[in-house]
């Protein structure tokens, strides 16, 4: 993969207060209108013209752009590995990282990166925009400036937010707790099951008790093996046996995220339970996630989830779908044993689920 790289020292002639690596992958944020009014990717060497207030931050900014910026609908584990490898190889050279990314799949990418970067002690802040940076009312400027400020923020020499996060519309969320919830207005992200890590206004107010503690004692480890032989089986009233059979019958399938109702409930029809049981017996890990954005899966609470528990479906607690599917892919990339896989799904790797 080839990248374009530029360096901007906003503090010159003074020495910079922090060094930030911006990784530009594509998405709406980085688009500008050309003379004919068509949207084309933005040249980052002119970022100071578009966001002049960056000059007040006194930073050393390096921007690495994907040679061909992509709409985030085209993101896949290949790009997650590229982003992970860039952060891993540049880790000692920067105080923090900002990933500019389309909003559509940002929650998947932020979740994936949170699982890839074990022992993270520096901020990795994803952001994007609902309107291109060249648009009159664009949200890009505020999102980029504050994401950079958070990536550079330190206290007693340590990063304030040593996590993979999404900053959007004045709020900072844990990446693996976030969900895109809005495609029209600026408040595109929500984190229903976990408090915002910070809110920006006149000042940036950090929710310190909610932020993960930095893991400086251990070196950063990069997990970059994904097994994408997974599927999402969304339940709905009236689904047919052939729908379930075809999802569970995918070639090479190793893991399924079962999107259930409410607190983890499913229809009690024998054919459904038998198909899921058969899949588990064949070695497919099935993880139960609720279709509700808030609350948690409690297998066994209702009659309608008791049988799922009995046949060996793994309760995914309060994980988002985005966290569950990326976590499953990364665990399956490293692990073969089904008991180990279930234990790892149920453990909190980096704050993606609540243990009580
Ligand atoms: N389709 C765009 C993307 O996700 C939308 C955006 O950038 O917000 O890349």
mmCIF file of N, CA, C and O and ligand atoms in Angstrom, residues 27-28 71-72 102-104 129-130, ligand 1:
data_model
loop_
_atom_site.group_PDB
_atom_site.id
_atom_site.type_symbol
_atom_site.label_atom_id
_atom_site.label_comp_id
_atom_site.label_asym_id
_atom_site.label_seq_id
_atom_site.Cartn_x
_atom_site.Cartn_y
_atom_site.Cartn_z
ATOM 1 N N UNK A 27 -13.776 9.374 3.033
ATOM 2 C CA UNK A 27 -15.059 9.776 3.616
ATOM 3 C C UNK A 27 -15.397 11.212 3.266
ATOM 4 O O UNK A 27 -14.600 11.930 2.657
ATOM 5 N N UNK A 28 -16.584 11.627 3.669
ATOM 6 C CA UNK A 28 -17.116 12.947 3.319
ATOM 7 C C UNK A 28 -16.225 14.092 3.785
ATOM 8 O O UNK A 28 -16.044 15.082 3.064
ATOM 9 N N UNK A 71 -14.519 5.641 0.405
ATOM 10 C CA UNK A 71 -15.765 5.788 1.154
ATOM 11 C C UNK A 71 -15.735 4.667 2.197
ATOM 12 O O UNK A 71 -15.325 3.541 1.889
ATOM 13 N N UNK A 72 -16.176 4.951 3.404
ATOM 14 C CA UNK A 72 -16.008 3.934 4.443
ATOM 15 C C UNK A 72 -16.884 2.712 4.233
ATOM 16 O O UNK A 72 -16.684 1.692 4.890
ATOM 17 N N UNK A 102 -14.755 7.905 7.018
ATOM 18 C CA UNK A 102 -16.176 8.100 6.754
ATOM 19 C C UNK A 102 -16.997 7.642 7.954
ATOM 20 O O UNK A 102 -16.573 6.760 8.713
ATOM 21 N N UNK A 103 -18.162 8.237 8.116
ATOM 22 C CA UNK A 103 -18.946 7.915 9.323
ATOM 23 C C UNK A 103 -19.672 6.572 9.226
ATOM 24 O O UNK A 103 -19.963 5.950 10.247
ATOM 25 N N UNK A 104 -19.955 6.129 7.977
ATOM 26 C CA UNK A 104 -20.844 4.964 7.829
ATOM 27 C C UNK A 104 -20.359 3.730 8.600
ATOM 28 O O UNK A 104 -21.151 3.045 9.229
ATOM 29 N N UNK A 129 -17.025 13.685 9.257
ATOM 30 C CA UNK A 129 -17.959 14.800 9.178
ATOM 31 C C UNK A 129 -19.180 14.390 8.372
ATOM 32 O O UNK A 129 -19.114 13.484 7.536
ATOM 33 N N UNK A 130 -20.259 15.084 8.620
ATOM 34 C CA UNK A 130 -21.484 14.857 7.847
ATOM 35 C C UNK A 130 -21.481 15.705 6.576
ATOM 36 O O UNK A 130 -22.171 15.393 5.618
HETATM 37 N N1 LIG B 1 -20.440 7.506 2.841
HETATM 38 C C1 LIG B 1 -19.545 8.295 3.639
HETATM 39 C C2 LIG B 1 -18.557 7.364 4.310
HETATM 40 O O1 LIG B 1 -18.863 6.745 5.292
HETATM 41 C C3 LIG B 1 -20.274 9.080 4.619
HETATM 42 C C4 LIG B 1 -19.390 9.880 5.529
HETATM 43 O O2 LIG B 1 -18.222 10.056 5.320
HETATM 44 O O3 LIG B 1 -19.894 10.368 6.517
HETATM 45 O O4 LIG B 1 -17.455 7.252 3.883
#
